[in-house]
mmCIF file of C-alpha atoms in Angstrom:
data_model
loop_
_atom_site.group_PDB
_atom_site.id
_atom_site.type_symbol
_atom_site.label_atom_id
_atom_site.label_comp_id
_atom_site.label_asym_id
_atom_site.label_seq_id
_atom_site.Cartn_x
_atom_site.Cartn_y
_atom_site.Cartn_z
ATOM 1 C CA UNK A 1 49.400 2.559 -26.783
ATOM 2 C CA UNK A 2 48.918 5.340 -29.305
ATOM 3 C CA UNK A 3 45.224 5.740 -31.757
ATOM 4 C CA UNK A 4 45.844 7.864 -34.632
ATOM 5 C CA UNK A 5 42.724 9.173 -35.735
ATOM 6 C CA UNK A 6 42.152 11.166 -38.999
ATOM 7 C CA UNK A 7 40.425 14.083 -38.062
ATOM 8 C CA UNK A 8 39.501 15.346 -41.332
ATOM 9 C CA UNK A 9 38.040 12.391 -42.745
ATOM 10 C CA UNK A 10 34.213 11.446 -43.119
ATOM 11 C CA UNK A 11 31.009 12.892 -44.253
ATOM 12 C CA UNK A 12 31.170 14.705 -40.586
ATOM 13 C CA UNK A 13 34.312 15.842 -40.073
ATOM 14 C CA UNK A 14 36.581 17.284 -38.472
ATOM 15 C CA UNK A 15 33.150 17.773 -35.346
ATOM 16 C CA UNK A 16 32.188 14.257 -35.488
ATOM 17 C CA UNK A 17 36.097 13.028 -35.178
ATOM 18 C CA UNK A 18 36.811 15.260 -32.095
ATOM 19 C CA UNK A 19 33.362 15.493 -29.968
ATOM 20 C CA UNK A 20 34.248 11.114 -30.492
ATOM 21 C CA UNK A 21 37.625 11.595 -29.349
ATOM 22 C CA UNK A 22 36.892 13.642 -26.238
ATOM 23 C CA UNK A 23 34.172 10.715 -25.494
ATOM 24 C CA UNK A 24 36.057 8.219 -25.752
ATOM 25 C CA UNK A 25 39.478 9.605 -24.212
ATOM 26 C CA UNK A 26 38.203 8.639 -20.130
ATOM 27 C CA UNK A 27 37.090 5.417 -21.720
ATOM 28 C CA UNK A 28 40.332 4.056 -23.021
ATOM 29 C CA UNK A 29 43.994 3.759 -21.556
ATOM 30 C CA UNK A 30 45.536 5.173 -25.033
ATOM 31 C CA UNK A 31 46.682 8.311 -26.100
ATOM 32 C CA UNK A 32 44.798 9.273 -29.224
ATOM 33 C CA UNK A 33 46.376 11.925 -31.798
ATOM 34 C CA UNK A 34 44.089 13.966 -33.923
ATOM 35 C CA UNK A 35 45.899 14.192 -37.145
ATOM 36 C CA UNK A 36 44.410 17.193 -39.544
ATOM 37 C CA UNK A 37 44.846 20.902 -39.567
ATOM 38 C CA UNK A 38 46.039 22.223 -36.030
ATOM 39 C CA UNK A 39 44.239 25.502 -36.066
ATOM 40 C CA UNK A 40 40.723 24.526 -37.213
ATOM 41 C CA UNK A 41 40.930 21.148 -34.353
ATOM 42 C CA UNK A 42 42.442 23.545 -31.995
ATOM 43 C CA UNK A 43 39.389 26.046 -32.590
ATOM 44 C CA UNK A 44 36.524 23.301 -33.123
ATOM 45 C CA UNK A 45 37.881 21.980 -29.577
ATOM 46 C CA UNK A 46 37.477 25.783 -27.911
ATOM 47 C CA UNK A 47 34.163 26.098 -29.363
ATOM 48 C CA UNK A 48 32.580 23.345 -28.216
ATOM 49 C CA UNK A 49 34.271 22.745 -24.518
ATOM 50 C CA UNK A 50 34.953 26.326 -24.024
ATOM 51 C CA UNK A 51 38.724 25.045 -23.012
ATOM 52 C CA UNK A 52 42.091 24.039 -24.653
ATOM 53 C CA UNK A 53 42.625 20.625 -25.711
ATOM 54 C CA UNK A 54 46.044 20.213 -23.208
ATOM 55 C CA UNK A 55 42.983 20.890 -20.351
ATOM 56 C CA UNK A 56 40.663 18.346 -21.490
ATOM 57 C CA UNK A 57 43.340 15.603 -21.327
ATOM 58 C CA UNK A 58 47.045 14.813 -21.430
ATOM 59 C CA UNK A 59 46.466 11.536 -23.494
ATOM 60 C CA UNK A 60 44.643 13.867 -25.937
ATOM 61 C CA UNK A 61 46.859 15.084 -28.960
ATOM 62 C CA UNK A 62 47.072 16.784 -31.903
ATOM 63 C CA UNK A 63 49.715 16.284 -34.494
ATOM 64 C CA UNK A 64 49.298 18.744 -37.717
ATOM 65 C CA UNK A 65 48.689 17.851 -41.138
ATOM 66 C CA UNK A 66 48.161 21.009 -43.761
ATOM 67 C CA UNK A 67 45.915 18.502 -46.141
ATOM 68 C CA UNK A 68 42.697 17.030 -46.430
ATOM 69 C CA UNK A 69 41.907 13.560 -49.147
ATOM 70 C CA UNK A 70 38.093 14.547 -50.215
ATOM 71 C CA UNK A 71 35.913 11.890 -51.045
ATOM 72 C CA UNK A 72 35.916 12.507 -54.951
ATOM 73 C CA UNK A 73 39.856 12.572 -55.065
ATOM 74 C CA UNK A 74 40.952 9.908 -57.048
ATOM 75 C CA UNK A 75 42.611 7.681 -54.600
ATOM 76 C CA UNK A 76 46.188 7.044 -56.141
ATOM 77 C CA UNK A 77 46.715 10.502 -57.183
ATOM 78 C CA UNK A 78 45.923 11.851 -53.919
ATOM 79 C CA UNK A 79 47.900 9.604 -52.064
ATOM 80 C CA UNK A 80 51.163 10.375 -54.156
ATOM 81 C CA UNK A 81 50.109 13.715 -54.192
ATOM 82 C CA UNK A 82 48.522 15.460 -51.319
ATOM 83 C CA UNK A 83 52.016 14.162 -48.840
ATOM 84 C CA UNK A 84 50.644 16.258 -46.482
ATOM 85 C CA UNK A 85 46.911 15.063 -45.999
ATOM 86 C CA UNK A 86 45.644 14.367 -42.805
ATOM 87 C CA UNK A 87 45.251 10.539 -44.353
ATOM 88 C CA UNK A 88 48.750 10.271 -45.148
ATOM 89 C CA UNK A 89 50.622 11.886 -42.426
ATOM 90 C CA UNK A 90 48.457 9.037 -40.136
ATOM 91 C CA UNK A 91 49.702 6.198 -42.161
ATOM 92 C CA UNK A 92 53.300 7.715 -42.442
ATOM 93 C CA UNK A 93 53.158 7.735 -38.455
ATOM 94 C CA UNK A 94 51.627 3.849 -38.249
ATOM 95 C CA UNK A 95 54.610 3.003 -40.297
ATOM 96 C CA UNK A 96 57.292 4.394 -38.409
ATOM 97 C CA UNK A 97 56.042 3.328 -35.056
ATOM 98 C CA UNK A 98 54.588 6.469 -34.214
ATOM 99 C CA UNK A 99 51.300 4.857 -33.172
ATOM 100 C CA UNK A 100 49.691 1.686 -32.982
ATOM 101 C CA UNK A 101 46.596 1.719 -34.947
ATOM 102 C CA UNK A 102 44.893 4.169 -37.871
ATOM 103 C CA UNK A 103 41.332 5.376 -37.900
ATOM 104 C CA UNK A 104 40.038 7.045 -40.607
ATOM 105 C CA UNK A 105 36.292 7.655 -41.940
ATOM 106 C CA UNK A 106 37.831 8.979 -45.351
ATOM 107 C CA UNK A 107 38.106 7.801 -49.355
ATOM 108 C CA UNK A 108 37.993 4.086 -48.747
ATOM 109 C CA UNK A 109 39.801 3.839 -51.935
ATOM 110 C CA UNK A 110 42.442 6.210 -51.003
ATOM 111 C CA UNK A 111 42.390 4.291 -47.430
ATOM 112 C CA UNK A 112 43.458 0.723 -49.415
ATOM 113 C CA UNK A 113 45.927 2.533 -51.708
ATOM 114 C CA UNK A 114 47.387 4.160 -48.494
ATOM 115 C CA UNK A 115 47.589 0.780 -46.263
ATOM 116 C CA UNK A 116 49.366 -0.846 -49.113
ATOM 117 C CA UNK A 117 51.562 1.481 -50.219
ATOM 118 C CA UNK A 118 52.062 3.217 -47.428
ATOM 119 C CA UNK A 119 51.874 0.340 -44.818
ATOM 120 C CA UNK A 120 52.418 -2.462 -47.017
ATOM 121 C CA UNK A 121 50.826 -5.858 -47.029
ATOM 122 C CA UNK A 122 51.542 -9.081 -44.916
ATOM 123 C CA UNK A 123 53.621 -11.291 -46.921
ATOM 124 C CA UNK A 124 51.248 -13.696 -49.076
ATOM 125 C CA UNK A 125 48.300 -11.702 -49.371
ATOM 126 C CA UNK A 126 47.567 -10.245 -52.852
ATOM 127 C CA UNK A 127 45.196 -7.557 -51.545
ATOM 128 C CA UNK A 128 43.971 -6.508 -48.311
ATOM 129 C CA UNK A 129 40.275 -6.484 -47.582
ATOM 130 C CA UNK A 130 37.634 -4.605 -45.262
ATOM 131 C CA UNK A 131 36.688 -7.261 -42.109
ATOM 132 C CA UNK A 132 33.285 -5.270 -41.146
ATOM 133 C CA UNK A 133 31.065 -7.083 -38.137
ATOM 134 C CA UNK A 134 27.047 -7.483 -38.169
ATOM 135 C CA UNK A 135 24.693 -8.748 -35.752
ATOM 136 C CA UNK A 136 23.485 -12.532 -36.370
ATOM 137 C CA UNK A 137 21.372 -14.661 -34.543
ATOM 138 C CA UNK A 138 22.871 -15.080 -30.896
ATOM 139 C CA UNK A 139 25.933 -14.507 -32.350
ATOM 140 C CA UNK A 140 27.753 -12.016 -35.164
ATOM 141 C CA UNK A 141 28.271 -12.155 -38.698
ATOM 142 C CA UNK A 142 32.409 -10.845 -40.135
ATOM 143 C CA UNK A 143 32.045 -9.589 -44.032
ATOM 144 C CA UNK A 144 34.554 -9.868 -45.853
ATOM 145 C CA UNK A 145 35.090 -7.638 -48.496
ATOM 146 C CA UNK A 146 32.768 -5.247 -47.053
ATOM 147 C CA UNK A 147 33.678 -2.325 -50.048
ATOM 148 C CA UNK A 148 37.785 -2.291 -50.556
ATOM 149 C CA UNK A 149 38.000 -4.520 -53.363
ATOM 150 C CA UNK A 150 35.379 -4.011 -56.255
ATOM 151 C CA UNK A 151 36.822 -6.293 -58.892
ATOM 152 C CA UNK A 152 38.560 -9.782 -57.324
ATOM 153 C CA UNK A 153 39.483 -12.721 -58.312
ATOM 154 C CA UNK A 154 39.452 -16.450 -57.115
ATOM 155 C CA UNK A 155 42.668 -16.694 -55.024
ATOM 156 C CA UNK A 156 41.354 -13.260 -53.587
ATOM 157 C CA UNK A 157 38.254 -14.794 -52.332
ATOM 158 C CA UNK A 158 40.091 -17.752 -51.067
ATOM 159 C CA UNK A 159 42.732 -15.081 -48.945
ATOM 160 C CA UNK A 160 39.802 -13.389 -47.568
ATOM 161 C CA UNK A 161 38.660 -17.015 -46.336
ATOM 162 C CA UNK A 162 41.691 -17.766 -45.137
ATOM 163 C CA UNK A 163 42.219 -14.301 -43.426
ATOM 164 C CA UNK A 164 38.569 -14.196 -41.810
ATOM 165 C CA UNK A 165 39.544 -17.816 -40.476
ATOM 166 C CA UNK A 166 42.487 -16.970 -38.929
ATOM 167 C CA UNK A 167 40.883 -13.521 -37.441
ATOM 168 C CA UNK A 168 38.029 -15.357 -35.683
ATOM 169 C CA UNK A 169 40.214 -17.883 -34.188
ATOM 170 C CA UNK A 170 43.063 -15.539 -32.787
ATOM 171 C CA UNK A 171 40.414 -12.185 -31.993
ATOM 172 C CA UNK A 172 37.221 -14.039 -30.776
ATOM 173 C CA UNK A 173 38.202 -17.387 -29.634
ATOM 174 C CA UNK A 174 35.861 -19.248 -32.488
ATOM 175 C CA UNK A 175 37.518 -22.784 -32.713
ATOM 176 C CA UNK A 176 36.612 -23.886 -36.378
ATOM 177 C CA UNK A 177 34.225 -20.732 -37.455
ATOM 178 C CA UNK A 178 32.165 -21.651 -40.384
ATOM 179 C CA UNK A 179 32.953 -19.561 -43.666
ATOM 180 C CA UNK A 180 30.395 -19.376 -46.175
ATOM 181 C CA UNK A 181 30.789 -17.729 -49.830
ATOM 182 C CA UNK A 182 27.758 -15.072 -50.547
ATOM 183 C CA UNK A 183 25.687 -16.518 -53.747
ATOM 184 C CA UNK A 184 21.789 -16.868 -55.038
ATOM 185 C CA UNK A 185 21.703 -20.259 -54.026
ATOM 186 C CA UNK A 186 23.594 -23.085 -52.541
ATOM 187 C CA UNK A 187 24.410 -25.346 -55.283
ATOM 188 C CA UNK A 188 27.867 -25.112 -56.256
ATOM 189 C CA UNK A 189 26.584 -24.732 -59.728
ATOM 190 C CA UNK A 190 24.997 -21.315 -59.502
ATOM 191 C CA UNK A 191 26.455 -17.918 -59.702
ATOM 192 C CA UNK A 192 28.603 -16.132 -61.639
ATOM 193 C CA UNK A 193 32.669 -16.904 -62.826
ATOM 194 C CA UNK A 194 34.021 -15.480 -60.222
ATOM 195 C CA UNK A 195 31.505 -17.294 -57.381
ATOM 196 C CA UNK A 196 31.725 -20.744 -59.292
ATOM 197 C CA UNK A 197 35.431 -20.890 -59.451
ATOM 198 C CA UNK A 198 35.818 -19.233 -56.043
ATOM 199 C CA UNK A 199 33.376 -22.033 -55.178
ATOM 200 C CA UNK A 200 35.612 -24.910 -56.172
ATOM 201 C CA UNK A 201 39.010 -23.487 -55.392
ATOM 202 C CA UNK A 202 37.731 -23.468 -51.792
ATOM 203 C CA UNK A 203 36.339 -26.694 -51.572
ATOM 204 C CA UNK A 204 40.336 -27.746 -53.051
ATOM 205 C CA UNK A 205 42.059 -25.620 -50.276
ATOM 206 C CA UNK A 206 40.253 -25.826 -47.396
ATOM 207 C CA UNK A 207 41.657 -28.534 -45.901
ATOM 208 C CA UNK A 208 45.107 -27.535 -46.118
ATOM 209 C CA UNK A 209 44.980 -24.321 -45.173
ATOM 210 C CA UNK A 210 42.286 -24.958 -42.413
ATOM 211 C CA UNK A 211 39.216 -23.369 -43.334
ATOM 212 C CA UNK A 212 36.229 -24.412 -42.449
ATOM 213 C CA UNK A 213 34.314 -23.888 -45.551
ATOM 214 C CA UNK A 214 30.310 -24.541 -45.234
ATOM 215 C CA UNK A 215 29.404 -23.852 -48.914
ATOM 216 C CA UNK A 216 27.302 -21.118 -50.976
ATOM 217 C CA UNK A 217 25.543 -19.344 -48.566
ATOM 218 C CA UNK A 218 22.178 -16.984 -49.445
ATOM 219 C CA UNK A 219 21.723 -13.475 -48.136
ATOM 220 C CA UNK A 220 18.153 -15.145 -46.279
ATOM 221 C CA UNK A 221 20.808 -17.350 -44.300
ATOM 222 C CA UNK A 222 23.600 -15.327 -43.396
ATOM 223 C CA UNK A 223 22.131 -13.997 -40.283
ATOM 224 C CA UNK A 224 21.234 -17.261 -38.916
ATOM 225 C CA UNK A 225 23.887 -18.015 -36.630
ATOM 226 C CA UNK A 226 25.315 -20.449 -38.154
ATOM 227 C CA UNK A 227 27.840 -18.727 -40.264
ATOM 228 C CA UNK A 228 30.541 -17.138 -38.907
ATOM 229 C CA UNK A 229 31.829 -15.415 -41.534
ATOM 230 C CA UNK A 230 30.711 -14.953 -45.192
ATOM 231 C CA UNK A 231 33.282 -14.222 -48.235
ATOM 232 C CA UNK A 232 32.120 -12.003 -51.675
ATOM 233 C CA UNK A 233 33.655 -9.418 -53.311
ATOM 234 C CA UNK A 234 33.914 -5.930 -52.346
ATOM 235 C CA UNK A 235 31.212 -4.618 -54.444
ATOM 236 C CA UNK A 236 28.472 -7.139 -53.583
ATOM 237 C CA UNK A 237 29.974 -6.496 -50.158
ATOM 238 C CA UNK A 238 29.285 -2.964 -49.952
ATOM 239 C CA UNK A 239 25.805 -3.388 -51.507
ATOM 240 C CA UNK A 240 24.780 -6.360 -48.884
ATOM 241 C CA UNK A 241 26.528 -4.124 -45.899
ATOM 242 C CA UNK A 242 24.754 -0.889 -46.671
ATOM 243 C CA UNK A 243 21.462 -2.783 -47.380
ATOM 244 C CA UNK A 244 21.326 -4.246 -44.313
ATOM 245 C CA UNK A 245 21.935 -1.172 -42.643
ATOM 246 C CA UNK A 246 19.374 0.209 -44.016
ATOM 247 C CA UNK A 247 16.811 -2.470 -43.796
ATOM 248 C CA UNK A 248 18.093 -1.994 -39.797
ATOM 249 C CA UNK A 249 16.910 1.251 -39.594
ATOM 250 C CA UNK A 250 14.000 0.859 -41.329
ATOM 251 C CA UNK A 251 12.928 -1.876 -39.367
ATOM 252 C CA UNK A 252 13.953 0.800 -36.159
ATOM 253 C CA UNK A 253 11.789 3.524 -37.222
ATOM 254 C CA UNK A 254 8.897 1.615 -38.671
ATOM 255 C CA UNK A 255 8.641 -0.483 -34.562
ATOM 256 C CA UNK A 256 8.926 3.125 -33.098
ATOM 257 C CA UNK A 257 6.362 4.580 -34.805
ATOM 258 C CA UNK A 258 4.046 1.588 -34.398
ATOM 259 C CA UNK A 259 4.528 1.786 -30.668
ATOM 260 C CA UNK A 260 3.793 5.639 -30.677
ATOM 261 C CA UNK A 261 1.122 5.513 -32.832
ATOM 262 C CA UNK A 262 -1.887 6.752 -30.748
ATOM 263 C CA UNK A 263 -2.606 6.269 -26.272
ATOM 264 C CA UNK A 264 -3.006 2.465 -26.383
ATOM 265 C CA UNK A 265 0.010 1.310 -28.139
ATOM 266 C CA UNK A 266 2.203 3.172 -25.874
ATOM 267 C CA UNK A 267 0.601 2.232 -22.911
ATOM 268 C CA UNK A 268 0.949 -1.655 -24.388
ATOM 269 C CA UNK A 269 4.394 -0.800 -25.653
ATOM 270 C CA UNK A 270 5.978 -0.182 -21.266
ATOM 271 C CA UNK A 271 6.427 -3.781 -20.497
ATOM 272 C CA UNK A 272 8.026 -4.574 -23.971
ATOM 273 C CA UNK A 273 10.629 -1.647 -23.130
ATOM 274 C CA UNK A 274 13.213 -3.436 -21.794
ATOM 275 C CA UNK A 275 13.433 -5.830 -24.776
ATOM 276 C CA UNK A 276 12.228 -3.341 -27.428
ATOM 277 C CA UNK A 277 15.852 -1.251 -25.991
ATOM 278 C CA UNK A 278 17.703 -4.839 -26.046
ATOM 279 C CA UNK A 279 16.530 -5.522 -30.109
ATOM 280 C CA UNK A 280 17.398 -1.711 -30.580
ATOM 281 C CA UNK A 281 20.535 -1.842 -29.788
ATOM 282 C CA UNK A 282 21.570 -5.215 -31.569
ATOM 283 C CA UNK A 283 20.403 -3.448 -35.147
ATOM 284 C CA UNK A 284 22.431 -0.341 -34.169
ATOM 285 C CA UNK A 285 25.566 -0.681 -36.693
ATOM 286 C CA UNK A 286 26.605 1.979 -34.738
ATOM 287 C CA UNK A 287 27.700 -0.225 -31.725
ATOM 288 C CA UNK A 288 29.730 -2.801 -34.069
ATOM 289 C CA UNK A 289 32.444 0.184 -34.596
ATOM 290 C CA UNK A 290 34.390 0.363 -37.819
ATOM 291 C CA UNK A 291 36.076 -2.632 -40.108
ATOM 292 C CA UNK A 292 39.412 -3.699 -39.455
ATOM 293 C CA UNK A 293 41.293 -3.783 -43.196
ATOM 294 C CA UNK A 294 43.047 -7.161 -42.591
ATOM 295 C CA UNK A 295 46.178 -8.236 -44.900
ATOM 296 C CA UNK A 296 48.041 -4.764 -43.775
ATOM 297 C CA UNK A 297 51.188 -5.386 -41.507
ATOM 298 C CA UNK A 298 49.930 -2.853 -38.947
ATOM 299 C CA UNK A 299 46.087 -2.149 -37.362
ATOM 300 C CA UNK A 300 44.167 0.261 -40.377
ATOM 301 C CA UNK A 301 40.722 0.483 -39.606
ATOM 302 C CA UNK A 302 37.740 2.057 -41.414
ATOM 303 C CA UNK A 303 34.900 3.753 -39.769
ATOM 304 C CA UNK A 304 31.886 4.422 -41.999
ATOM 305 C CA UNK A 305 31.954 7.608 -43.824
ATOM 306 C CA UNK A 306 28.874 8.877 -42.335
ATOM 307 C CA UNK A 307 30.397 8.606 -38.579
ATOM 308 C CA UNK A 308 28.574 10.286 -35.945
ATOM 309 C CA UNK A 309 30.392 11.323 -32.849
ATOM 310 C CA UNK A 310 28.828 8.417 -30.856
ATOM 311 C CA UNK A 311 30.509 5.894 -33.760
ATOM 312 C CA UNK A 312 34.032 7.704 -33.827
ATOM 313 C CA UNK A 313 34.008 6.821 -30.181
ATOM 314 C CA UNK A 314 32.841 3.464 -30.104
ATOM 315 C CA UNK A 315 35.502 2.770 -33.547
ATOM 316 C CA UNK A 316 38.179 4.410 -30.657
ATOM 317 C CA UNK A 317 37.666 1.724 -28.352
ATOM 318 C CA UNK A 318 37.270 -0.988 -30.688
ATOM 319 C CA UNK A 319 40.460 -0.080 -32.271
ATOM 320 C CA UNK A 320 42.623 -0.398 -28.671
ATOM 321 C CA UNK A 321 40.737 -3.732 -28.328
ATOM 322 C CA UNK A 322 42.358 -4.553 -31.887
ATOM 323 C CA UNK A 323 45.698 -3.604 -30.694
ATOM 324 C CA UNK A 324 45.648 -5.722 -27.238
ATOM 325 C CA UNK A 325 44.510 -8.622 -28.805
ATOM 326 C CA UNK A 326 46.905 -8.366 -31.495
ATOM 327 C CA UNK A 327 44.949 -8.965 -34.355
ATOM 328 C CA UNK A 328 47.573 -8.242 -36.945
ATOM 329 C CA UNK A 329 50.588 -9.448 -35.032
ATOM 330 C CA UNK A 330 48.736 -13.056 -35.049
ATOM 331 C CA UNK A 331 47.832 -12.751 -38.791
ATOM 332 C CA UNK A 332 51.404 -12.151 -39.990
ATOM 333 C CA UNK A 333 52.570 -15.187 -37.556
ATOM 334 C CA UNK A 334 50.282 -17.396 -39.305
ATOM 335 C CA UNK A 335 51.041 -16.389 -42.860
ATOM 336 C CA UNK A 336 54.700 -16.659 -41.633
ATOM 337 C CA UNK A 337 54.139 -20.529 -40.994
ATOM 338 C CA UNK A 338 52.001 -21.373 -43.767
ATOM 339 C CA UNK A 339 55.188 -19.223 -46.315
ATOM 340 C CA UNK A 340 57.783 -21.696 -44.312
ATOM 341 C CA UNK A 341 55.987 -25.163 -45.271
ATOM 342 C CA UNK A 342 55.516 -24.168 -49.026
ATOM 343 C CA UNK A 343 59.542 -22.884 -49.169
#
């Protein structure tokens, strides 16, 4: 198996993207390529290990790319464009076999534009979306759109339903997981267009295309446990995925200051350690890696732009866990079937 990562992508690049890769290299059985500049990995690699990359480890790569996409670049331009970018010599190598999955903590926009155009889409899927994974109550929570796809429509809602369904089934083992559609309240009468008709054009389909559709479902809610899965739009998405983040390390910082606060808290605070480490760790977004884009024919997955090393590594091995489990692979089989009984 072969990881492609895009070392120049990301608020902390190209450090963050190789100090990850050297991390995670003894704790996976791929080979992971460094795409990006050959000279400036080559030297970041000497400068922090004091050795060459070839002595580090043989599964340890580098293929060059002269090219970087920024994060202001508008994404189809630099795409068509910049044919030499670190983002696009990854994809170009995904698509010809070259490797088996794509990382990259770049231009999310330019990442969709890429996967599609570059990749291409499973058959019967208008528009790939980000899968991203949260903690939930005993359990997780999959967003979908989690940022790719600002401005959707119905059907689009209804794919990413239909997508998530299929993901959690095939990837986790989740029988009939429970989809619910992000709104401000349950009633199918509230929300916007978009939400209403999404609403209704779920409750039509489910059935036939096996979804498991639980309703409008309130932010208050989604961490309950109970969902599985909850469908919006990639702007709302974004906004509920980045919120929650935050509201996790707020909720981080604000328990380790109370426990450090003066003597007698921390002395209270050493039997509580052990769960205190347990509840710190399930907030960390950090350990849930990046989200998988699903609807592309091949494994594209998107690490947050503001990747630390520790992230890059854990988004390494989450991405050969996407490969052996043949998350795609699964998704284009079922799309397959579902294309043969409507021809």
């Amino acid at each position: 198996m072969k990881i492609i990562l895009d070392a120049m992508g990301g608020d902390n690049a190209p450090d963050a993207n190789i100090k990850g890769a050297v991390n995670a290299i003894n704790k996976v059985k791929a080979e992971v390529v460094l795409v990006g500049k050959e000279e400036v990995i080559r030297g970041k690699i000497k400068e922090f290990y004091g050795k060459e990359i070839e002595e580090i480890s043989a599964r340890l790569k580098i293929k060059n790319a002269t090219e970087t996409i920024e994060m202001e670049d508008v994404p189809t331009m630099a795409i068509k464009h910049k044919k030499d970018s670190s983002m696009v010599v990854g994809f170009r190598m995904l698509k010809e076999d070259k490797g088996d999955v794509f990382i990259s903590a770049g231009n999310s926009g330019a990442l969709l534009t890429g996967a599609t155009l570059i990749v291409g889409r499973i058959k019967g899927i208008d528009r790939p979306a980000l899968a991203g994974i949260l903690p939930a109550y005993h359990s997780q929570l999959l967003l979908i759109d989690a940022g790719s796809n600002t401005n959707c429509k119905p059907i689009n809602l209804l794919q990413f339903a239909q997508m998530s369904s299929i993901y959690l089934r095939n990837t986790f083992g989740i029988e009939h997981p429970a989809i619910g559609l992000l709104n401000i309240g349950t009633e199918e009468t509230k929300g916007n267009d978009l939400v209403r008709e999404s609403y209704q054009l779920l409750k039509e389909k489910s059935k036939e295309l096996d979804i498991n559709f639980v309703g409008n479902v309130e932010g208050r809610d989604a961490f309950s446990g109970k969902i599985d899965a909850i469908v919006t739009d990639g702007f709302t998405g974004n906004v509920f995925l980045k919120t929650t983040e935050g509201l996790g390390k707020f909720v981080k910082i604000s328990m380790k200051e109370s426990f450090m606060k003066n003597i007698l808290s921390k002395i209270l605070a050493i039997p509580s350690l052990p769960a205190i480490k347990r509840f710190s760790k399930m907030m960390d977004y950090k350990s849930y890696g990046g989200a998988l884009f699903l609807g592309v024919k091949k494994p594209v997955v998107k690490a947050h732009g503001s990747s630390d090393e520790l992230l890059f590594e854990y988004t390494i091995k989450q991405a050969e866990k996407f490969v052996e489990n043949k998350a795609v692979d699964k998704m284009i089989e079922e799309f397959q079937k579902e294309q043969k009984q409507h021809d």
